[in-house]
PDB file of C-alpha atoms in Angstrom:
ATOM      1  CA  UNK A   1       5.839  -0.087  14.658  1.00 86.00           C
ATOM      2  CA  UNK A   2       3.158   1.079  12.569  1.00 92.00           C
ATOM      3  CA  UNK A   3       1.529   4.203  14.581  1.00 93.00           C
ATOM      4  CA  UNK A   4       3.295   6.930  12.502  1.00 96.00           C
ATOM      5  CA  UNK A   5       2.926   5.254   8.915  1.00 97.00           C
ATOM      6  CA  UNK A   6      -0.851   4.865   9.962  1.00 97.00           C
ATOM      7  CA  UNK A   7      -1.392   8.394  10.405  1.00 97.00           C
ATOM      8  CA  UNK A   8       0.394   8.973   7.394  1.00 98.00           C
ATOM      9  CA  UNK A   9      -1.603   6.391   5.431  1.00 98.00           C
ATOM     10  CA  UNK A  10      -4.774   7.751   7.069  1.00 97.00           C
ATOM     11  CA  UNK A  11      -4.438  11.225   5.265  1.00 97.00           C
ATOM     12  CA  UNK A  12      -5.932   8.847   1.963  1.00 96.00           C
ATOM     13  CA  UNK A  13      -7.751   6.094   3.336  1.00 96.00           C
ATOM     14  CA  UNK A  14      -9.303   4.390   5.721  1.00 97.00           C
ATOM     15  CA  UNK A  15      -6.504   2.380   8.412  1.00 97.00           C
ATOM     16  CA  UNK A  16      -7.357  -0.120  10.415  1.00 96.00           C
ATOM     17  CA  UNK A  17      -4.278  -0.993  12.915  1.00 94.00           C
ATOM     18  CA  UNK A  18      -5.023  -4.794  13.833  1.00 93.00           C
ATOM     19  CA  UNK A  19      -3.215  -6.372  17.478  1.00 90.00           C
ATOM     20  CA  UNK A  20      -2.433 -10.078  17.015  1.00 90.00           C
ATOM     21  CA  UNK A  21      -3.561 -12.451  20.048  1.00 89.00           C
ATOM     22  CA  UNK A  22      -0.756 -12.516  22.451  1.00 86.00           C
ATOM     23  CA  UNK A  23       0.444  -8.867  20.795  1.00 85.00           C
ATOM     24  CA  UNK A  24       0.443  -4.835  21.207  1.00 80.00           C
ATOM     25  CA  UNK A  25      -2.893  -4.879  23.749  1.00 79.00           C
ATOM     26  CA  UNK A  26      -4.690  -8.269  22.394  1.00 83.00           C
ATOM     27  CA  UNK A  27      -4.538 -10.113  24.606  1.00 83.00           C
ATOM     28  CA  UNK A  28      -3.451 -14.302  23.925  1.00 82.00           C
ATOM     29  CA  UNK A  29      -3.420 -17.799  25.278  1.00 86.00           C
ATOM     30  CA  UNK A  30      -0.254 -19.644  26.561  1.00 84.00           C
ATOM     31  CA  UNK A  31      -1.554 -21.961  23.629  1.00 85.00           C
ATOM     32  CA  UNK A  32      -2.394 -19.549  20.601  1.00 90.00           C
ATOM     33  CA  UNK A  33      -0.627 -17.854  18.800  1.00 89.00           C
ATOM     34  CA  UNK A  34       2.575 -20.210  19.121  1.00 86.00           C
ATOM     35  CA  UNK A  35       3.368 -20.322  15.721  1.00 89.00           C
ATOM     36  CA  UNK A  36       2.456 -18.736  12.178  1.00 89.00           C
ATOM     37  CA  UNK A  37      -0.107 -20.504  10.868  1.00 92.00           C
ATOM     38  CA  UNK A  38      -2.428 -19.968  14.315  1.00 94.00           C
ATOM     39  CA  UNK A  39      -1.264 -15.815  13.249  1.00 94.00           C
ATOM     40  CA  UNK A  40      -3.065 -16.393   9.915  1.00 95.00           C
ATOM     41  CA  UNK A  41      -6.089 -18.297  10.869  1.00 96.00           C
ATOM     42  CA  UNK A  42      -6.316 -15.457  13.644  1.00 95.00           C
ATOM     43  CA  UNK A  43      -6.323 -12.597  10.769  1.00 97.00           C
ATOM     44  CA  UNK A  44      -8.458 -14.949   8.591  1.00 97.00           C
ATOM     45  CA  UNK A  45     -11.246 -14.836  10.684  1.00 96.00           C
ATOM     46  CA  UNK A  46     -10.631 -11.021  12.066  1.00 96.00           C
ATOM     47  CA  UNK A  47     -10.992 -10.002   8.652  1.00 97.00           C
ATOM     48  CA  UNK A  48     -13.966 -11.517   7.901  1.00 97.00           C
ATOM     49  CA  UNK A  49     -16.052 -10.813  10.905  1.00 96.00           C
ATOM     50  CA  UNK A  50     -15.224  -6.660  10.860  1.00 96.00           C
ATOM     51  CA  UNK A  51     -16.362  -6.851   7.172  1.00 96.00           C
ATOM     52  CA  UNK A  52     -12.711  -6.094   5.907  1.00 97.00           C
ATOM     53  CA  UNK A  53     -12.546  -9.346   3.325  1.00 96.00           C
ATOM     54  CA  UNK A  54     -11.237  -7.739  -0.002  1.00 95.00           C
ATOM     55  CA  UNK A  55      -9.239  -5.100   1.808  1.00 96.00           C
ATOM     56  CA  UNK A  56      -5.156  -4.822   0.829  1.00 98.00           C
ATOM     57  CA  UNK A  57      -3.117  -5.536   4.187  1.00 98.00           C
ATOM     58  CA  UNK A  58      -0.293  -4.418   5.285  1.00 98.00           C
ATOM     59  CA  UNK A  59       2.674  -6.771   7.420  1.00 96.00           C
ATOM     60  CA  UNK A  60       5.835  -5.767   8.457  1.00 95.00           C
ATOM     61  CA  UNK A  61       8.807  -8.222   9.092  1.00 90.00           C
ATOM     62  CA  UNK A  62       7.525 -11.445  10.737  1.00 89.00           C
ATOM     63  CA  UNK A  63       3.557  -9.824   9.601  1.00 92.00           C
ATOM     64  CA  UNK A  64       4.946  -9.905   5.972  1.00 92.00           C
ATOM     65  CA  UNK A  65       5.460 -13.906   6.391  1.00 90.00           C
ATOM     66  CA  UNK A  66       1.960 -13.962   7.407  1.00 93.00           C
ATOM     67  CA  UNK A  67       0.663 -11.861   4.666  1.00 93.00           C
ATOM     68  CA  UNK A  68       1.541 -14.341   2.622  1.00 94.00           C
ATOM     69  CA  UNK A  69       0.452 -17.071   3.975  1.00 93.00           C
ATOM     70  CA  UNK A  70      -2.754 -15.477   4.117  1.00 96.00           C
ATOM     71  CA  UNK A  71      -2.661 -14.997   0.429  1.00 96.00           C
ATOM     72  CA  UNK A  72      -1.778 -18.914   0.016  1.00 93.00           C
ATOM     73  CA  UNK A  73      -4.324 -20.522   2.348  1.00 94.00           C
ATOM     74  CA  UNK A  74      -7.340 -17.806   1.823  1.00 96.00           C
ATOM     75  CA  UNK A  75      -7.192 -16.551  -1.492  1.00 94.00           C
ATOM     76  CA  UNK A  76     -10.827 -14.478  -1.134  1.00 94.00           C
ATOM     77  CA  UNK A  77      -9.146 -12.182   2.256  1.00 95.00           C
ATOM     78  CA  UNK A  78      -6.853  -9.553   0.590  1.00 96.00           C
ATOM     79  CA  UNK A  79      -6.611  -8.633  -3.464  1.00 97.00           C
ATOM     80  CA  UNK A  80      -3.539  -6.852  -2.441  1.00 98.00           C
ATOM     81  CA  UNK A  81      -0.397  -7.595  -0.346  1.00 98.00           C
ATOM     82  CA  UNK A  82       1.789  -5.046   1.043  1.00 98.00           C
ATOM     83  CA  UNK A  83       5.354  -6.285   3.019  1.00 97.00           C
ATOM     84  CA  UNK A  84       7.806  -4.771   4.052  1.00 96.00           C
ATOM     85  CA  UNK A  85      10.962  -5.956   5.337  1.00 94.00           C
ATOM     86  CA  UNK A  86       9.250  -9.640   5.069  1.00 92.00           C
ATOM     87  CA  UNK A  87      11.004 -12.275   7.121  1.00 83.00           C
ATOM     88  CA  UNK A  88      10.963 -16.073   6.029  1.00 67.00           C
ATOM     89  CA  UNK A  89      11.258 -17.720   2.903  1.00 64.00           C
ATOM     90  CA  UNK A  90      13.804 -18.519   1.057  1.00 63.00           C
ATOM     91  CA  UNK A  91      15.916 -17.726   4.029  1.00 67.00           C
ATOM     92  CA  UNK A  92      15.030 -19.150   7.540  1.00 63.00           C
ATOM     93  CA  UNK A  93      18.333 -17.964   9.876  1.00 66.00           C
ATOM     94  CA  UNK A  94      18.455 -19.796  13.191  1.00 69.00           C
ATOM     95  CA  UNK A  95      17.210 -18.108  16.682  1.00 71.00           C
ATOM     96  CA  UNK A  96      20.819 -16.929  17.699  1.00 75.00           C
ATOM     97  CA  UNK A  97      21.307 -15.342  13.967  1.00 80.00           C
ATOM     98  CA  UNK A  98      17.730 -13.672  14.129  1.00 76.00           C
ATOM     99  CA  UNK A  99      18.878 -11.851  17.592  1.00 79.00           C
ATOM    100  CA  UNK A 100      22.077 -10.965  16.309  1.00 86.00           C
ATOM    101  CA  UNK A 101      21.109  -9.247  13.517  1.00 86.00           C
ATOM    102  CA  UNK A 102      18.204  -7.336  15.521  1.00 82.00           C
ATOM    103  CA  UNK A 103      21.010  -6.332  17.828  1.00 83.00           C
ATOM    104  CA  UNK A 104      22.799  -5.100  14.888  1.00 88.00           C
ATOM    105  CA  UNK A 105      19.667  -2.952  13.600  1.00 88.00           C
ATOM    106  CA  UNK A 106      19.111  -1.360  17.122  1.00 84.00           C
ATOM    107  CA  UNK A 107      21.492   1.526  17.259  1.00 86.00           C
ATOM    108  CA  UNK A 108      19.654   2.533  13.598  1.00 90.00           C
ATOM    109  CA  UNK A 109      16.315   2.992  15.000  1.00 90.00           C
ATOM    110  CA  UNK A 110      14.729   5.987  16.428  1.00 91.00           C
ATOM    111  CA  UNK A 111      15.596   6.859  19.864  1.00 89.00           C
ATOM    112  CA  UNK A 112      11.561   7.289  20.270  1.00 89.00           C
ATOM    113  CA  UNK A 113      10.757   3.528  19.548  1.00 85.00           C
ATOM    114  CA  UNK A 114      13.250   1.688  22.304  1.00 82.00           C
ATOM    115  CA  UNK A 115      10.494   2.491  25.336  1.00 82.00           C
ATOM    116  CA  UNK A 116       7.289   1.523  23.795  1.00 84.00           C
ATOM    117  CA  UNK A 117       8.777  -1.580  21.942  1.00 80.00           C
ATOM    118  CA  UNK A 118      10.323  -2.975  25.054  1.00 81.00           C
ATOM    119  CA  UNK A 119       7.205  -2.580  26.729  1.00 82.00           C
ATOM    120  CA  UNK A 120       5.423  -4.669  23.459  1.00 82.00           C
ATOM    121  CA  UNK A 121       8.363  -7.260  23.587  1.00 79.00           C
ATOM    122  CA  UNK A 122       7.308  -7.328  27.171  1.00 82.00           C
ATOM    123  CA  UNK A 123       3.817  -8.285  27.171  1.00 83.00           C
ATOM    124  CA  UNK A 124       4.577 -10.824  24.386  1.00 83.00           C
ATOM    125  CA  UNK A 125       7.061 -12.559  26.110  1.00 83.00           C
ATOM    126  CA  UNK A 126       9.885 -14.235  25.784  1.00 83.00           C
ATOM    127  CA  UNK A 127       8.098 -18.014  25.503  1.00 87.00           C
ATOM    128  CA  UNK A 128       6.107 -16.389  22.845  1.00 84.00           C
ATOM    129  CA  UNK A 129       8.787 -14.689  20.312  1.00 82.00           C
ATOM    130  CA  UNK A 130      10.827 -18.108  21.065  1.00 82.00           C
ATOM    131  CA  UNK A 131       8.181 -20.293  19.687  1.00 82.00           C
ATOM    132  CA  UNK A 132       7.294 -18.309  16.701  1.00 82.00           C
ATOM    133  CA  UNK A 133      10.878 -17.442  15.920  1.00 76.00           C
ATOM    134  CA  UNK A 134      11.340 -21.358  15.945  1.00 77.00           C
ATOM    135  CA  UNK A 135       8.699 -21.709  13.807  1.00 77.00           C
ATOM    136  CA  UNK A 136      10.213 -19.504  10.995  1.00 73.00           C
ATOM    137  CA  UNK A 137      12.738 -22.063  10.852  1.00 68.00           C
ATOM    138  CA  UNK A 138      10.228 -24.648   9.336  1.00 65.00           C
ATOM    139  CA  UNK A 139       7.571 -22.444   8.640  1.00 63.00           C
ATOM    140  CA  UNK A 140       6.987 -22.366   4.815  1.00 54.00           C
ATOM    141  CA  UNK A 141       9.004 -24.860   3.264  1.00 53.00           C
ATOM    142  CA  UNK A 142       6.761 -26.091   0.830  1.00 58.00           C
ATOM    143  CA  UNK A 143       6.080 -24.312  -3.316  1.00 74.00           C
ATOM    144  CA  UNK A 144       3.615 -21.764  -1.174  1.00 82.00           C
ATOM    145  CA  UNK A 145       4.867 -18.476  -2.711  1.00 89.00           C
ATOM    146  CA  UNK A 146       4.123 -18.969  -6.218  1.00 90.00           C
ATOM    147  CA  UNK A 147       0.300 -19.622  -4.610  1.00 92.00           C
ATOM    148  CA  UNK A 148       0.384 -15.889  -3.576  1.00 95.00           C
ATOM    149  CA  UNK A 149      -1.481 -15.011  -6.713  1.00 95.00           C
ATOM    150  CA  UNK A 150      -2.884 -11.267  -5.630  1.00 97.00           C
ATOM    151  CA  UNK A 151      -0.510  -8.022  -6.611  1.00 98.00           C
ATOM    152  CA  UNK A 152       2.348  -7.907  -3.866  1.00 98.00           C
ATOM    153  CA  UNK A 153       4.234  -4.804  -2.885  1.00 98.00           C
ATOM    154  CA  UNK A 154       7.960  -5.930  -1.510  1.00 98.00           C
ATOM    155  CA  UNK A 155       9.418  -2.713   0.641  1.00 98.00           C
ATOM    156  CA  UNK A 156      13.335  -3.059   1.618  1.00 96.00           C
ATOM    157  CA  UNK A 157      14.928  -1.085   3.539  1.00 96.00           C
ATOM    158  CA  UNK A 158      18.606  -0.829   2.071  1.00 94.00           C
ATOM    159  CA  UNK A 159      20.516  -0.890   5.256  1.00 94.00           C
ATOM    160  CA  UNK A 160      18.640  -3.219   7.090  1.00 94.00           C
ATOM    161  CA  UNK A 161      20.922  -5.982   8.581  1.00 92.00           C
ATOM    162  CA  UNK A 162      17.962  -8.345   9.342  1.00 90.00           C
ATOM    163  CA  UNK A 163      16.260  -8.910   5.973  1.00 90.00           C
ATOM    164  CA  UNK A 164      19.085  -9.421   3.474  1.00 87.00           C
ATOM    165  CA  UNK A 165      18.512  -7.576   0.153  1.00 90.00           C
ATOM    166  CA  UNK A 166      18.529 -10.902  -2.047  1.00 89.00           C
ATOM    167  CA  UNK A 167      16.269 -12.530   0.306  1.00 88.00           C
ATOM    168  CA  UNK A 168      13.289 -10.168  -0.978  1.00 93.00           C
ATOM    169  CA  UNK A 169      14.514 -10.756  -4.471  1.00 92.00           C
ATOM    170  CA  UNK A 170      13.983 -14.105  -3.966  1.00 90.00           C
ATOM    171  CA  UNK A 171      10.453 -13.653  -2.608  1.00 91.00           C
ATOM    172  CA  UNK A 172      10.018 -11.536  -5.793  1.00 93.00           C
ATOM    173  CA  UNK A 173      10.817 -13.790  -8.241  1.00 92.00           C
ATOM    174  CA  UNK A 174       8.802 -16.551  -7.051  1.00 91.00           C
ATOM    175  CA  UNK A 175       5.801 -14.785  -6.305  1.00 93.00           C
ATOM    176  CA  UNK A 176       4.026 -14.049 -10.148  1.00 93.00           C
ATOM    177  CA  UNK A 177       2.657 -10.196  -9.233  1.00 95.00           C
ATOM    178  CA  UNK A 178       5.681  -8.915  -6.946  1.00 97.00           C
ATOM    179  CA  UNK A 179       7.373  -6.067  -7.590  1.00 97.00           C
ATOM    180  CA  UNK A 180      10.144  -4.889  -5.155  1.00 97.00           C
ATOM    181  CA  UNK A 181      10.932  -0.988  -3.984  1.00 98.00           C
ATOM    182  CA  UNK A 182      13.758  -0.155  -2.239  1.00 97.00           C
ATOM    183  CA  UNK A 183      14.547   2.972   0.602  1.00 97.00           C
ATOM    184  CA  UNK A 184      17.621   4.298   0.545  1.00 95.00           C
ATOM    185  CA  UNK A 185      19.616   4.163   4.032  1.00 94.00           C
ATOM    186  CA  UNK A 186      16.224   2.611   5.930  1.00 96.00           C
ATOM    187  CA  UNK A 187      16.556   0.038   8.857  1.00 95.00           C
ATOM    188  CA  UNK A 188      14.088  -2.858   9.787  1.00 94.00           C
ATOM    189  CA  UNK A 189      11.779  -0.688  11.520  1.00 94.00           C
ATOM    190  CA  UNK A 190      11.341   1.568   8.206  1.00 96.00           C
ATOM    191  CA  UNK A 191       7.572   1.574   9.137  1.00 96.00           C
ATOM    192  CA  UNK A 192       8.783   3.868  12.419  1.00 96.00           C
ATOM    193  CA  UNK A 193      11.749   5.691  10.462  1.00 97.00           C
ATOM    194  CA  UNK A 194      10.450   6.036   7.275  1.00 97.00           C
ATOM    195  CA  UNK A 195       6.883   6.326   7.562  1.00 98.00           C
ATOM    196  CA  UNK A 196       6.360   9.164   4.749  1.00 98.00           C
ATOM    197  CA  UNK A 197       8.608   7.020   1.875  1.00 98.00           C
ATOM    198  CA  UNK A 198       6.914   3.833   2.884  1.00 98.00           C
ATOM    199  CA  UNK A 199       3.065   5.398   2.999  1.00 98.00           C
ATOM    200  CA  UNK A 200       4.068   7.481  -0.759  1.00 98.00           C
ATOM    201  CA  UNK A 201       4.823   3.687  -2.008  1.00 98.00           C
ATOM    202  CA  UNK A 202       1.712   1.832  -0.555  1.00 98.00           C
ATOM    203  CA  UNK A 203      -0.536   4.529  -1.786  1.00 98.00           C
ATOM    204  CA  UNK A 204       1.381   4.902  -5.636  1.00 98.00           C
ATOM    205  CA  UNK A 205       1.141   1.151  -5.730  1.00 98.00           C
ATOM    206  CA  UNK A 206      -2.368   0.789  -4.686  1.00 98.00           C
ATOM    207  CA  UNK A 207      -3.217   3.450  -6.881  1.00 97.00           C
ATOM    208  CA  UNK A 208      -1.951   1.901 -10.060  1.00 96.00           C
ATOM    209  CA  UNK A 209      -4.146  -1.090  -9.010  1.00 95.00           C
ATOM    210  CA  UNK A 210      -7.188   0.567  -8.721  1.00 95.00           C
ATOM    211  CA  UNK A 211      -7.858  -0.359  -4.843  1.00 93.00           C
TER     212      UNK A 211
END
């Protein structure tokens, strides 16, 4: 998912590409990471020992909910948040609704994602997604956006059938330094399809914070 925006982020700065426990080729516990919070504290403490405290990170979808809970329970991590097609708050859909949408976003991906995102759904397993997609539905429920006090970058993809457009308006309005940007015929996976449009935004809005 975030290969070819890495490369095109890497042209300006420094990338790190970071595998969650249990994700990509980290490999996890039956125990950890079953839910969001365990994805956080995991970060949390990745950041800090490779020296990267104070660095802006990146999540897409279901790593945008963890960005900001990141921002919320360790303020010092990141001064800058980037999301993109976040998942979560305000809206929490149900298991069945989260796959049904995702089946409705698959025949607008590229071709050239379907092999090695099988293969990552695959090693994550099924147990896995099902717990953390279970915990969206709680996950969150408490005034923890308007703690997200660091500048916040809110990417939507305009015909993405997963993340509903007024669901990151919402996230906007109750975080106090969000600003939303919106791409023009994009799916979920914009970070795969759209990897130029999304890297010109990060880098603009990082810019005119001075990171």
């Amino acid at each position: 998912m975030y290969l070819r925006l890495a490369r095109q982020l890497a042209r300006e700065r420094t990338v790190f590409v970071y595998d969650p426990p249990g994700h990509g080729d980290s490999e996890g516990r039956r125990d950890f990471p079953v839910c969001i919070e365990h994805l956080t504290d995991h970060l949390a403490a990745w950041l800090r020992e490779a020296g990267l405290e104070g660095t802006p990170v990146f999540g897409h979808s279901l790593g945008g909910e963890v960005m900001f809970d990141l921002a919320a329970r360790y303020p010092h991590c990141a001064p800058a948040l980037i999301a993109c097609a976040p998942t979560g708050i305000p809206e929490n859909p149900s298991v069945r609704l989260q796959l049904l949408r995702l089946l409705r976003d698959l025949p607008r991906e590229r071709l050239g994602l379907l092999i090695p995102g099988l293969r990552a759904y695959r090693r994550c397993g099924a147990r896995r997604m099902l717990l953390l997609a279970r915990d969206q539905e709680a996950h969150m429920t408490g005034p923890l956006l308007p703690r997200v006090q660091v500048p916040t970058l809110l990417i939507d993809g305009q015909s993405d059938p997963v993340i509903q457009t007024w669901t990151v308006d919402c996230i906007c309005a109750d975080i106090p330094e969000a600003i939303v940007c919106q791409i023009p015929r994009a799916p979920h996976g914009l970070t795969d399809t759209h990897p130029r449009a999304v890297a010109q935004l990060t880098l603009e809005f990082l810019r005119g914070e001075g990171l």
